[in-house]
Short mmCIF file of C-alpha atoms in Angstrom, two decimals:
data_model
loop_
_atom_site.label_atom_id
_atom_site.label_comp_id
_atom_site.label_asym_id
_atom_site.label_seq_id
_atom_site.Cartn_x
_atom_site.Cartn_y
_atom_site.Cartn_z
CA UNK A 1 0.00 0.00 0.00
CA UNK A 2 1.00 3.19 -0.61
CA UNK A 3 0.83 5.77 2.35
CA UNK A 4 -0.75 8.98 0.96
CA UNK A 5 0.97 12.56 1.89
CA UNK A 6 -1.07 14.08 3.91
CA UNK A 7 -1.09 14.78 7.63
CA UNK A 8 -5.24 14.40 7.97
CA UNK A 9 -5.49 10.72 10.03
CA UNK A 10 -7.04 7.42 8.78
CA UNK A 11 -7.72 3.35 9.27
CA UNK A 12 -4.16 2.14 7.11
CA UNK A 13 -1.54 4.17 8.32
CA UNK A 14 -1.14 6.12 11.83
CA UNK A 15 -1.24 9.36 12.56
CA UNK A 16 0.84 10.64 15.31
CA UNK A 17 -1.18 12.89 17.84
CA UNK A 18 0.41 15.02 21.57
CA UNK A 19 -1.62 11.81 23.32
CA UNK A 20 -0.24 8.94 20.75
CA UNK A 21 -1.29 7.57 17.95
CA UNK A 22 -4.36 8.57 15.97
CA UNK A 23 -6.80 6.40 13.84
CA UNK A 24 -9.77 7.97 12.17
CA UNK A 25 -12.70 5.50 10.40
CA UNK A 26 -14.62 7.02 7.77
CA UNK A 27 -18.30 6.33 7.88
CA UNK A 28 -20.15 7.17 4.59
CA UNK A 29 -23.20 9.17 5.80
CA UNK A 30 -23.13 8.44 9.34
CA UNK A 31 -24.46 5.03 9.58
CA UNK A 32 -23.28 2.30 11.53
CA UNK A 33 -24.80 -1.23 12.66
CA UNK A 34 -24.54 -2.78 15.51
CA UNK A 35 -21.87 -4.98 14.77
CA UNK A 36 -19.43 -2.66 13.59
CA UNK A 37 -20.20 -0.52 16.59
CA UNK A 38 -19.31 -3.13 18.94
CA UNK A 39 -16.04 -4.20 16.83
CA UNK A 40 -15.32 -0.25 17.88
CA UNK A 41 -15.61 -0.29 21.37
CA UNK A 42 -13.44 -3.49 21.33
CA UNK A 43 -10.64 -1.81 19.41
CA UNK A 44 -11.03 1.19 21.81
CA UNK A 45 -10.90 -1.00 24.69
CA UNK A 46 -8.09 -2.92 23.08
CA UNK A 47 -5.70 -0.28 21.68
CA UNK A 48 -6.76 2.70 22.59
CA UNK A 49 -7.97 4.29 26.14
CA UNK A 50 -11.21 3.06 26.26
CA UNK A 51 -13.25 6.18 24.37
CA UNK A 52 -13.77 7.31 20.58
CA UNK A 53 -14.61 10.73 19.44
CA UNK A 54 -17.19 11.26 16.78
CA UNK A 55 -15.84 14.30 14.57
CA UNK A 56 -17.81 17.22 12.46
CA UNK A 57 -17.94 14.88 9.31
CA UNK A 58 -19.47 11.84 11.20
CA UNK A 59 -16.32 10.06 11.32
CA UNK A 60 -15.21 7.85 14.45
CA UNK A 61 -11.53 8.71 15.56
CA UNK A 62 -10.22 6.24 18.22
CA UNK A 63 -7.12 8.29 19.97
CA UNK A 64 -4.30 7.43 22.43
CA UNK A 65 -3.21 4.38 20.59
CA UNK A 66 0.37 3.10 21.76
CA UNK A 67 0.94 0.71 19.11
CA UNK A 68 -0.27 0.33 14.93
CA UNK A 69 -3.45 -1.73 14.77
CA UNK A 70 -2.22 -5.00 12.92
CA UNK A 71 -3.07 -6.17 9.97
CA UNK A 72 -5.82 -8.64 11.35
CA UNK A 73 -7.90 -6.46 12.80
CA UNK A 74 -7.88 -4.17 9.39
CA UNK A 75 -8.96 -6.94 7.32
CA UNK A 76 -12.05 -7.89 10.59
CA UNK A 77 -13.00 -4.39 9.86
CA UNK A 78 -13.09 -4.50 6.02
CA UNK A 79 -15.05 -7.62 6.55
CA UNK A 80 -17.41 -6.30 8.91
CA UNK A 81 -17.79 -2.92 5.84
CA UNK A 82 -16.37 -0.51 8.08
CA UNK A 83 -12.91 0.14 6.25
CA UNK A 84 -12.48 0.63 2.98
CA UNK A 85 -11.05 -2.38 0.71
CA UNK A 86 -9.35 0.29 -1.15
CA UNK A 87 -6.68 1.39 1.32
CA UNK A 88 -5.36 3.95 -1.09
CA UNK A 89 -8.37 6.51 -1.08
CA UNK A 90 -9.03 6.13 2.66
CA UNK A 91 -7.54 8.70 3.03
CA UNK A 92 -10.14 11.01 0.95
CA UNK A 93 -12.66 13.18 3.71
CA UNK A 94 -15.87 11.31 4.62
CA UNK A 95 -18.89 11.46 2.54
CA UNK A 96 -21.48 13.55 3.82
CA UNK A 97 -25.28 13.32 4.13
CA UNK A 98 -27.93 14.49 6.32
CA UNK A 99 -28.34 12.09 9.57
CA UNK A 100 -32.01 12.01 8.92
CA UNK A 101 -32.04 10.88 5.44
CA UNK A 102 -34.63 8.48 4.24
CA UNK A 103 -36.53 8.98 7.93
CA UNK A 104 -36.48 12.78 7.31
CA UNK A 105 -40.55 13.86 7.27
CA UNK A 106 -39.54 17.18 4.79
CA UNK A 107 -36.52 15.92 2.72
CA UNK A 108 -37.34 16.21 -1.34
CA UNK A 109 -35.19 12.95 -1.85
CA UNK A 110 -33.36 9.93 0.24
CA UNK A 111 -29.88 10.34 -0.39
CA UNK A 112 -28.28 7.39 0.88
CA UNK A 113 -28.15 5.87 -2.08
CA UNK A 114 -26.40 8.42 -3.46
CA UNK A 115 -23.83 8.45 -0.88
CA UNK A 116 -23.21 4.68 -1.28
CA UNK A 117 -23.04 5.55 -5.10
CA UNK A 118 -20.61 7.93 -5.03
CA UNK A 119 -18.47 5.39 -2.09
CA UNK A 120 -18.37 3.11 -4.61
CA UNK A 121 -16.99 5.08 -7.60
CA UNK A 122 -14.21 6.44 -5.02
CA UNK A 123 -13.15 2.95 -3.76
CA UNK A 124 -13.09 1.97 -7.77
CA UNK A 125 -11.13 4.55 -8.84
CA UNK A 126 -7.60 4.24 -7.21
CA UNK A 127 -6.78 7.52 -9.24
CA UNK A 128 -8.20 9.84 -6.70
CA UNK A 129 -5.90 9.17 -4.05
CA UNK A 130 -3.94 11.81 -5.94
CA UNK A 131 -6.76 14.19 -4.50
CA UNK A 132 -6.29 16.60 -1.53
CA UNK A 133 -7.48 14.41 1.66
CA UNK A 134 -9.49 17.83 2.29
CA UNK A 135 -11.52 16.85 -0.77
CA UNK A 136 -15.08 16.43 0.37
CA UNK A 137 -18.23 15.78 -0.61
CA UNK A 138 -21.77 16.52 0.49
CA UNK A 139 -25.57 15.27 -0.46
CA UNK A 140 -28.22 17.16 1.40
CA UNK A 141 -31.98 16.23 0.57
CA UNK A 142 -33.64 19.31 1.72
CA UNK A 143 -35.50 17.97 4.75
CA UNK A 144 -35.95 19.38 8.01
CA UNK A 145 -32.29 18.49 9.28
CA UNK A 146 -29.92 19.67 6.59
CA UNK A 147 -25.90 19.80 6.19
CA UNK A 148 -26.06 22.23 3.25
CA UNK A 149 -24.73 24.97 4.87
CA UNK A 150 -21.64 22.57 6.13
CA UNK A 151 -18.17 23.71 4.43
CA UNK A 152 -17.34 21.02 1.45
CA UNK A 153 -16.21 21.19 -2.00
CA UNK A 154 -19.21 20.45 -3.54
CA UNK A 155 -22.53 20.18 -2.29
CA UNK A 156 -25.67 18.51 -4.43
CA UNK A 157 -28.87 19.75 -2.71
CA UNK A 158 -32.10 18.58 -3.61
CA UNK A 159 -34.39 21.32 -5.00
CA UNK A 160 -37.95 20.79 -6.68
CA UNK A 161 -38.53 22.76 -9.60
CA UNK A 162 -42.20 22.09 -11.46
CA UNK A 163 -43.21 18.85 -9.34
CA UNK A 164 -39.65 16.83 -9.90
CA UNK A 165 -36.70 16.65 -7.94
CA UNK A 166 -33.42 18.07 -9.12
CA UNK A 167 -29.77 18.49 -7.66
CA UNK A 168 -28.11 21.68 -7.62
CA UNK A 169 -24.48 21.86 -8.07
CA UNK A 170 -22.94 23.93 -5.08
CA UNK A 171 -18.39 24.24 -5.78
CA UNK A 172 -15.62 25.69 -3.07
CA UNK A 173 -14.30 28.59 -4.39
CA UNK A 174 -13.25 32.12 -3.37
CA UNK A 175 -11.80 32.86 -0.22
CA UNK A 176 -11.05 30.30 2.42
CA UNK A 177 -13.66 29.60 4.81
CA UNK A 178 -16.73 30.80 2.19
CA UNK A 179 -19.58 28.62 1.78
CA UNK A 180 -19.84 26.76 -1.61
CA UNK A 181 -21.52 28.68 -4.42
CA UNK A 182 -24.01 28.23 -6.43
CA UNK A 183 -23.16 27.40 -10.33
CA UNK A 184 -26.97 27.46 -11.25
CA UNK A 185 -26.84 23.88 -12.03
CA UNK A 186 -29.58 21.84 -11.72
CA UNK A 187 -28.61 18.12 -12.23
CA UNK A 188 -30.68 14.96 -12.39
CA UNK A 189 -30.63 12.37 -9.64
CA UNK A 190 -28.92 9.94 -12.43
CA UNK A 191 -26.55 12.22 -13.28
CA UNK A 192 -25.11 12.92 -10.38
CA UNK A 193 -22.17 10.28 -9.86
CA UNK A 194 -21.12 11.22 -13.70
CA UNK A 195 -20.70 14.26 -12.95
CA UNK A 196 -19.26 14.11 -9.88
CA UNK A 197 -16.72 11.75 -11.61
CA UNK A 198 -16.19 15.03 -14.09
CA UNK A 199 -15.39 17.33 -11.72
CA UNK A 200 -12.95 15.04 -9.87
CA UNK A 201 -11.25 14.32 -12.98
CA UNK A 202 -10.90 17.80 -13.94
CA UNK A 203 -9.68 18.81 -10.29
CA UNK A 204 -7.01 15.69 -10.77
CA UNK A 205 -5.93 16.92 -14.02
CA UNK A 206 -4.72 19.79 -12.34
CA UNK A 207 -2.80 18.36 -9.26
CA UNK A 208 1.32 18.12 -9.43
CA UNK A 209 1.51 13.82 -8.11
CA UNK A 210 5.58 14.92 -7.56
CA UNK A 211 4.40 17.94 -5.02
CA UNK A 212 3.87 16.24 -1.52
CA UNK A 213 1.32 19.12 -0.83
CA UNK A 214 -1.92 19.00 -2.92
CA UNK A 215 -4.36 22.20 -3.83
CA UNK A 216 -7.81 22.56 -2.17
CA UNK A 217 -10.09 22.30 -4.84
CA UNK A 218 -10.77 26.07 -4.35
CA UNK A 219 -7.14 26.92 -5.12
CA UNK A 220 -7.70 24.91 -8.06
CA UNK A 221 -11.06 26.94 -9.28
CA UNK A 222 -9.59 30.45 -8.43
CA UNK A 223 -6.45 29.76 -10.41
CA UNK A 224 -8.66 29.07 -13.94
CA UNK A 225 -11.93 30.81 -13.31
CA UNK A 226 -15.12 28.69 -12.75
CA UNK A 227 -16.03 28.79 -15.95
CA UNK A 228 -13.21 26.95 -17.04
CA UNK A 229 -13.17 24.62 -14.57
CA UNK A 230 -16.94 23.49 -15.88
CA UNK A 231 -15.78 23.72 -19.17
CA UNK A 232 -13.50 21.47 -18.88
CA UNK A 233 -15.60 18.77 -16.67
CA UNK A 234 -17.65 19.24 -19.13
CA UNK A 235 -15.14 17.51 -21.91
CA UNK A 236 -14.80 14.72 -19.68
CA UNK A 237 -18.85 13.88 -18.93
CA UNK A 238 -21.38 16.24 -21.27
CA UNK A 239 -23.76 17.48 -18.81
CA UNK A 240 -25.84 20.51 -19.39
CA UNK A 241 -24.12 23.85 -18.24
CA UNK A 242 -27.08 26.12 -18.86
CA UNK A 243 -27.76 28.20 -15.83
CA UNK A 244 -30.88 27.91 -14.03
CA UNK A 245 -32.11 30.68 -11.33
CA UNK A 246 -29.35 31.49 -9.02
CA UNK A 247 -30.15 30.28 -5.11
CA UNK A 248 -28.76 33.41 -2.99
CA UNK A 249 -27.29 31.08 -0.86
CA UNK A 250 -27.32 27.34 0.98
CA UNK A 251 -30.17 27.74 2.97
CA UNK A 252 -29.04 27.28 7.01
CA UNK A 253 -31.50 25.83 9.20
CA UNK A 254 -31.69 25.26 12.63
CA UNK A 255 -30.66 21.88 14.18
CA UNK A 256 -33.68 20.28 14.98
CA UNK A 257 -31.85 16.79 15.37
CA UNK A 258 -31.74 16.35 19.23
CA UNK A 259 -34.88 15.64 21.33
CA UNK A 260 -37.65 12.76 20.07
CA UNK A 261 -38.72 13.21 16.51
CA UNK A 262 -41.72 11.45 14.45
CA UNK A 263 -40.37 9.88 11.22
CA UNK A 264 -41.50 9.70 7.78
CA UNK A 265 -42.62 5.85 8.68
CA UNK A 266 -46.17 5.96 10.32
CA UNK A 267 -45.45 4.88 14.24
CA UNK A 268 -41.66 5.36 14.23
CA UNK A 269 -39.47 7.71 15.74
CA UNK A 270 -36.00 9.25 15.94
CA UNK A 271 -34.26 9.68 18.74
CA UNK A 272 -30.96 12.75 18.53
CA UNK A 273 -28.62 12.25 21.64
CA UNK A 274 -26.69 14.97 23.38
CA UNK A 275 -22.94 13.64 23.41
CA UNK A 276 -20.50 15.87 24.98
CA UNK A 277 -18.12 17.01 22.50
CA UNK A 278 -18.53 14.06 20.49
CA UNK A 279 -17.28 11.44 23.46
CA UNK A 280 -18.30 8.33 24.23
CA UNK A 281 -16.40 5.47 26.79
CA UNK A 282 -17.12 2.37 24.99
CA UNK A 283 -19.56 0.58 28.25
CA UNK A 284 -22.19 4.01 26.42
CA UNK A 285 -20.74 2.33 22.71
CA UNK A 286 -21.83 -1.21 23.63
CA UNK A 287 -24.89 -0.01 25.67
CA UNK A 288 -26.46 2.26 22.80
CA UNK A 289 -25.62 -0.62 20.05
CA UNK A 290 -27.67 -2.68 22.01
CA UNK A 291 -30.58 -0.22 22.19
CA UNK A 292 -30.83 0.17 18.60
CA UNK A 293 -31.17 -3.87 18.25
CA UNK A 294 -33.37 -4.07 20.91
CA UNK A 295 -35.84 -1.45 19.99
CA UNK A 296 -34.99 0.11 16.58
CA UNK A 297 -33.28 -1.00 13.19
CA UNK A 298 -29.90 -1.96 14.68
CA UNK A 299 -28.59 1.05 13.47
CA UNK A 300 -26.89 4.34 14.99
CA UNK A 301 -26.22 7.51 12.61
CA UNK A 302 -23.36 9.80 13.92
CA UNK A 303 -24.21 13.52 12.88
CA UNK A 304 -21.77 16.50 12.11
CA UNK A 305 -22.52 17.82 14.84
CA UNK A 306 -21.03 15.43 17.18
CA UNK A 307 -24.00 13.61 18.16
CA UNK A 308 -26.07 10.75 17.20
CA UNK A 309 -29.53 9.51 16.25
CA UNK A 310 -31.17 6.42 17.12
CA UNK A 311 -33.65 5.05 14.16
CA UNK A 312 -36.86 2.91 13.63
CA UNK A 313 -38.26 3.42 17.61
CA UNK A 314 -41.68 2.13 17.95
CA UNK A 315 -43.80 4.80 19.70
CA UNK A 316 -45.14 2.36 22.46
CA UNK A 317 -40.85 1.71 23.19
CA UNK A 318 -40.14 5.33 23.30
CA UNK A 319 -40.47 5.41 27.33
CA UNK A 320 -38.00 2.63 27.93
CA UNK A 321 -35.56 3.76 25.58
CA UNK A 322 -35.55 7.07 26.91
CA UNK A 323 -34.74 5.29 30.81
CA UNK A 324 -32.04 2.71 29.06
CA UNK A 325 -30.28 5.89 27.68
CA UNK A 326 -30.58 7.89 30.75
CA UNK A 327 -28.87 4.88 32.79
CA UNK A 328 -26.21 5.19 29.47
CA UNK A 329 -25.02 8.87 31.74
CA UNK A 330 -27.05 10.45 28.29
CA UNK A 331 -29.45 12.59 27.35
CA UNK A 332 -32.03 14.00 24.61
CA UNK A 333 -32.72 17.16 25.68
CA UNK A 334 -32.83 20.27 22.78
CA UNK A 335 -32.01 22.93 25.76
CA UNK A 336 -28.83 21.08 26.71
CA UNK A 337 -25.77 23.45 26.05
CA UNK A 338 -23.70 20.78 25.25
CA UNK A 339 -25.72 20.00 22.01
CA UNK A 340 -24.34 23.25 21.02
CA UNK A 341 -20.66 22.94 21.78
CA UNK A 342 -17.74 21.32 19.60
CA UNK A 343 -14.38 21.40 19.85
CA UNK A 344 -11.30 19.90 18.39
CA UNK A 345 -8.82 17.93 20.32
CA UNK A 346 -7.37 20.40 22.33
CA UNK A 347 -3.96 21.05 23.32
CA UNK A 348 -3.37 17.77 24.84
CA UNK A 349 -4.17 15.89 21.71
CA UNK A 350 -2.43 18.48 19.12
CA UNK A 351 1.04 20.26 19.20
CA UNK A 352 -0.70 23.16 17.18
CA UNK A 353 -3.54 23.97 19.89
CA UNK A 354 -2.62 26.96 22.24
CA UNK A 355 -5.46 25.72 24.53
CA UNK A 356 -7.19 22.63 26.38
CA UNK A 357 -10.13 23.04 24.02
CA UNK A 358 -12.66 20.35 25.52
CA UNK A 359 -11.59 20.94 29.28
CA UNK A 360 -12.63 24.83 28.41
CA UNK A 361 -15.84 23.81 26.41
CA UNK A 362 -16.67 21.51 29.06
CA UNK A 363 -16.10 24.44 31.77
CA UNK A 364 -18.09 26.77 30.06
CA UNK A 365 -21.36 24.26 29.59
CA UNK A 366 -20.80 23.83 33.81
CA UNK A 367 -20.89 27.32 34.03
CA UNK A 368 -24.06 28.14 31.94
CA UNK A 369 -26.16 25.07 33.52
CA UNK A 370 -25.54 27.00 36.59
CA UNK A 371 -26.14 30.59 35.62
CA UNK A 372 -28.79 30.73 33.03
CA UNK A 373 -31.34 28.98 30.90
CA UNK A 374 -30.43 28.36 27.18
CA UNK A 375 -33.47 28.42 25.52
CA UNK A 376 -32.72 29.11 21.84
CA UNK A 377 -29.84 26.70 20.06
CA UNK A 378 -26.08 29.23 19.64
CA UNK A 379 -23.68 26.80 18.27
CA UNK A 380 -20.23 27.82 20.26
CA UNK A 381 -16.74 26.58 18.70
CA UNK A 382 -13.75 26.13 20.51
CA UNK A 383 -10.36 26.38 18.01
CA UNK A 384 -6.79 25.73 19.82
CA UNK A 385 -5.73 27.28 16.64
CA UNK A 386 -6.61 28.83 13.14
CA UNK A 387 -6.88 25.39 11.09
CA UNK A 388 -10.97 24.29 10.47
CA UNK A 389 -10.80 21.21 12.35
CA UNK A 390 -13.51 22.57 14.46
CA UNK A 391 -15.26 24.22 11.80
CA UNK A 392 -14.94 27.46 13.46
CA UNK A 393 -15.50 30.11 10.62
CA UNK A 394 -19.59 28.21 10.99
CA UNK A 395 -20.40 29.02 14.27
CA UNK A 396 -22.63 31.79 16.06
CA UNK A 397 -19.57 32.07 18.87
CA UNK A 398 -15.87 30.86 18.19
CA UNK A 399 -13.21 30.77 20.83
CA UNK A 400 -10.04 30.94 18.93
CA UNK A 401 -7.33 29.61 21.33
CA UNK A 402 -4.13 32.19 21.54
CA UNK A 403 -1.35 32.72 24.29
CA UNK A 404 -0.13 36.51 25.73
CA UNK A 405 3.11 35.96 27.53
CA UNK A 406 5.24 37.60 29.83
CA UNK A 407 8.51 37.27 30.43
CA UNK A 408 8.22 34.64 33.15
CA UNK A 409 5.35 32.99 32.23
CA UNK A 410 2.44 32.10 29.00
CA UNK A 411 -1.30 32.50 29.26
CA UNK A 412 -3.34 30.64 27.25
CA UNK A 413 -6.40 32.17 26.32
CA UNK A 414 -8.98 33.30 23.26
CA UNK A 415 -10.11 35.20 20.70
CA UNK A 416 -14.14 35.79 20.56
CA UNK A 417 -16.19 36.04 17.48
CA UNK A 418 -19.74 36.31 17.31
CA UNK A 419 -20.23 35.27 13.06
CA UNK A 420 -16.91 36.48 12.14
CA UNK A 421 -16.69 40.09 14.03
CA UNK A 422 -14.16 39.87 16.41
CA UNK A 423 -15.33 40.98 20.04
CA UNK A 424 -11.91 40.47 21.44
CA UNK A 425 -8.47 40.00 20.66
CA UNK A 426 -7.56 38.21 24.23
CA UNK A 427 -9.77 36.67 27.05
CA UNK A 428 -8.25 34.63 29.98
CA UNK A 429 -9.69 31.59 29.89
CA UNK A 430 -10.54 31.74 33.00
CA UNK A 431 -13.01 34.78 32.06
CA UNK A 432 -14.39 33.29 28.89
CA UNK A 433 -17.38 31.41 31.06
CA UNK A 434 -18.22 35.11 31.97
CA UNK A 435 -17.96 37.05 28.72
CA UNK A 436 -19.92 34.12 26.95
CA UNK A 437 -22.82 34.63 29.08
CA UNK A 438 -23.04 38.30 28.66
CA UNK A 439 -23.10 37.85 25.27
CA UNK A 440 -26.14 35.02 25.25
CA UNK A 441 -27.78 37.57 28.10
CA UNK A 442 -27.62 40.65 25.86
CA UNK A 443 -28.80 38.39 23.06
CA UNK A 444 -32.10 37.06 25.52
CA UNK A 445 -32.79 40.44 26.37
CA UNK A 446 -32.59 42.15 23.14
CA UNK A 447 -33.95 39.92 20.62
CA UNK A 448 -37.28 40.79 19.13
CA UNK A 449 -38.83 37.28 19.96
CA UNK A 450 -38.08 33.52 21.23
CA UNK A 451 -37.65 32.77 17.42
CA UNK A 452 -35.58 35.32 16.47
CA UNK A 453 -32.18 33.31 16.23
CA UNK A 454 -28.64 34.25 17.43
CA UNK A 455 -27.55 34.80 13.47
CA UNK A 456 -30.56 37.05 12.66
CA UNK A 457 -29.94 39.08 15.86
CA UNK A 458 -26.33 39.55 15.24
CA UNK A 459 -27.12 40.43 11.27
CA UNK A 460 -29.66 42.78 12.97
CA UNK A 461 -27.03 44.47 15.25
CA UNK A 462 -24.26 44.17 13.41
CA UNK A 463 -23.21 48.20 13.46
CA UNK A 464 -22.96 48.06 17.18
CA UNK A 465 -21.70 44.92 17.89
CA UNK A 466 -18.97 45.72 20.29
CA UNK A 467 -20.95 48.67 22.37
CA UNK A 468 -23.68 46.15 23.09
CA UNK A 469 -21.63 43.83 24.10
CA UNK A 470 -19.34 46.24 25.91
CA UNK A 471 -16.32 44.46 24.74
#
């Protein structure tokens, strides 16, 4: 096998981490049985310290390994479908898809075929290894819990124009951190996997194999225009080009995934649960696999948001599952801060974080439980630096982690940003619990209404940010 150059972590070759070694599993739109969720919690338990950590593209990332996993245990896993048999495009970011798909009661299409579609093509086509690992893709089918507004390079979302179901084509380009723009593509549900397989192609065609560091697809666009760059997909797959209606923009929508929710399928429900920061020891692993064989469809979908959904619940079961994952130390509740936290691993697990990341996130949820009542969803980001593994440049609040120092001594501490204005270029971290709840404070006091979100209020505000926030 040939190990790919890239420093982003996978399943066939380590990746070394501040707490020791590093394996990450893609999961293809979130879903995962109950087998290979047990096979998990035994490789946690076995290798690793006895947790996993489910990320912001619904992968699984088992951390403080001392030792490779050996071959055996790769090829239980590819037997069981949860590693690739294609070792050379592991590598590649996780496919992503809304949690809710094919159970979603508002979604315009079920994309999970899609996403196994478009799997398959990548696992066929050894070629794409030459890719950027960052290169990602993303299938959202319009329903009530939507990833659209996720940062990928290309995003299909499911639009209905005169009673039938189209895709439009979303690319990465611009400045770093923008949202994917619209091309005014509308694309059949057959067509999409051709043209995806275009516009990989093209991006390929374009990539140096004898330069260890590979262009972002957006580097790639900005360098020959757009219209080039669809020009020339378009020589490799003939797909129509002519511009439909622009979309202003990928629609964001609340989350809506936590809490009990009916189904599409008369009598069933979904259950989102609240996992802090994406943790879970592997007794809550082995005890929520067995809930979803018990009661549901033996499945468990991981969400980008660092939680997770259990499927197919009879209504008449709904009161016992809801005590069997209570006794798991979880919970389903919508108002829980920590639905709205992530962070990335921190300074412990990453030389490049200036601050403990999940020990602050953690704080600050302790300190709001205590001091207030959340009762409209802000999605807060913790950063230990200025990469996107937390998906920062998303968020209603980031907490960019920086250090002051003095001549004696370093301070760890952050930068705040409410949507990208900067409230402050340094705050202690032992003051960020503080500031953060002045902020959601000022936000409950002046906001026209209960359903006037945090975004709208800030957009609302936005020429007097810092004097009403007194920062």
């Amino acid at each position: 096998m040939q190990i790919p150059f890239t420093a982003c972590p996978g399943l066939f070759y380590n990746t070394p981490a501040q707490d020791g070694l590093l394996y990450r599993l893609r999961i293809p739109g979130g879903i995962i049985n109950y087998q290979q969720f047990q096979a998990i919690a035994d490789i946690a338990d076995n290798h690793g310290s006895g947790y996993i950590d489910i990320t912001n593209r619904a992968n699984l990332q088992i951390r403080e390994i001392k030792q490779d996993i050996n071959v055996e245990v790769l090829q239980e896993l590819q037997a069981l479908g949860l590693a690739s048999t294609n070792a050379n495009v592991d590598h590649i970011r996780n496919i992503m898809t809304s949690p809710t798909a094919g159970i979603d009661t508002e979604e315009l299409i079920d994309t999970r075929p899609l996403v196994k579609a478009w799997e398959e093509y990548i696992i066929t086509h050894s070629q794409l290894s030459e890719l950027s690992a960052k290169f990602s893709v993303c299938f959202d089918g319009r329903g009530k819990v939507s990833v659209s507004d996720r940062l990928n390079d290309i995003i299909l979302a499911a639009e209905l124009v005169n009673s039938k179901v189209y895709l439009r084509l979303y690319l990465s380009y611009g400045e770093k951190g923008e949202p994917a723009k619209d091309t005014g593509i509308l694309l059949k549900p057959g067509e999409a996997i051709p043209v995806l397989a275009a516009l990989a192609e093209t991006y390929r065609k374009h990539i140096d194999t004898k330069n260890r560091r590979k262009p972002r697809l957006r580097e790639i666009i900005n360098n020959i225009t757009i219209e080039e760059y669809l020009y020339q997909a378009q020589q490799n797959h003939i797909f129509d080009i002519t511009k439909n209606p622009f979309c202003a923009s990928v629609t964001l929508r609340d989350i809506t995934h936590i809490g009990i929710h009916p189904q599409s399928q008369s009598g069933l429900y979904y259950i989102g649960i609240v996992l802090p920061l994406g943790r879970l020891e592997t007794w809550q692993i082995r005890g929520l696999a067995n809930i979803a064989k018990r009661y549901g469809d033996d499945n468990i979908r991981l969400t980008p948001w660092q939680n997770l959904l259990l499927t197919d619940i009879p209504q008449n079961e709904i009161r016992e599952v809801e005590k069997e994952i209570t006794n798991l130390g979880l919970n389903f509740s919508a108002t829980d801060i920590k639905s709205f936290l992530v962070a990335c691993s921190g300074k412990r697990g990453c030389a490049a974080a200036a601050t403990e990341t999940k020990d602050d996130a953690l704080n600050l949820a302790k300190h709001l439980e205590n001091s207030m009542i959340l009762d409209s969803p802000v999605n807060i980001h913790f950063t230990g630096c200025s990469k996107s593994c937390a998906q920062h440049t998303e968020a209603d609040i980031t907490l960019l982690g920086v250090t002051t120092e003095t001549t004696k001594e370093t301070f760890p501490g952050y930068q705040v940003y409410v949507l990208g204005h900067l409230l402050d270029e340094y705050v202690n971290v032992a003051k960020v619990p503080t500031l953060i709840q002045q902020v959601l404070e000022v936000y409950q006091k002046h906001r026209l209404s209960l359903h006037e979100s945090f975004r709208d209020f800030i957009y609302r505000q936005s020429h007097q940010l810092n004097q009403l926030f007194k920062c």
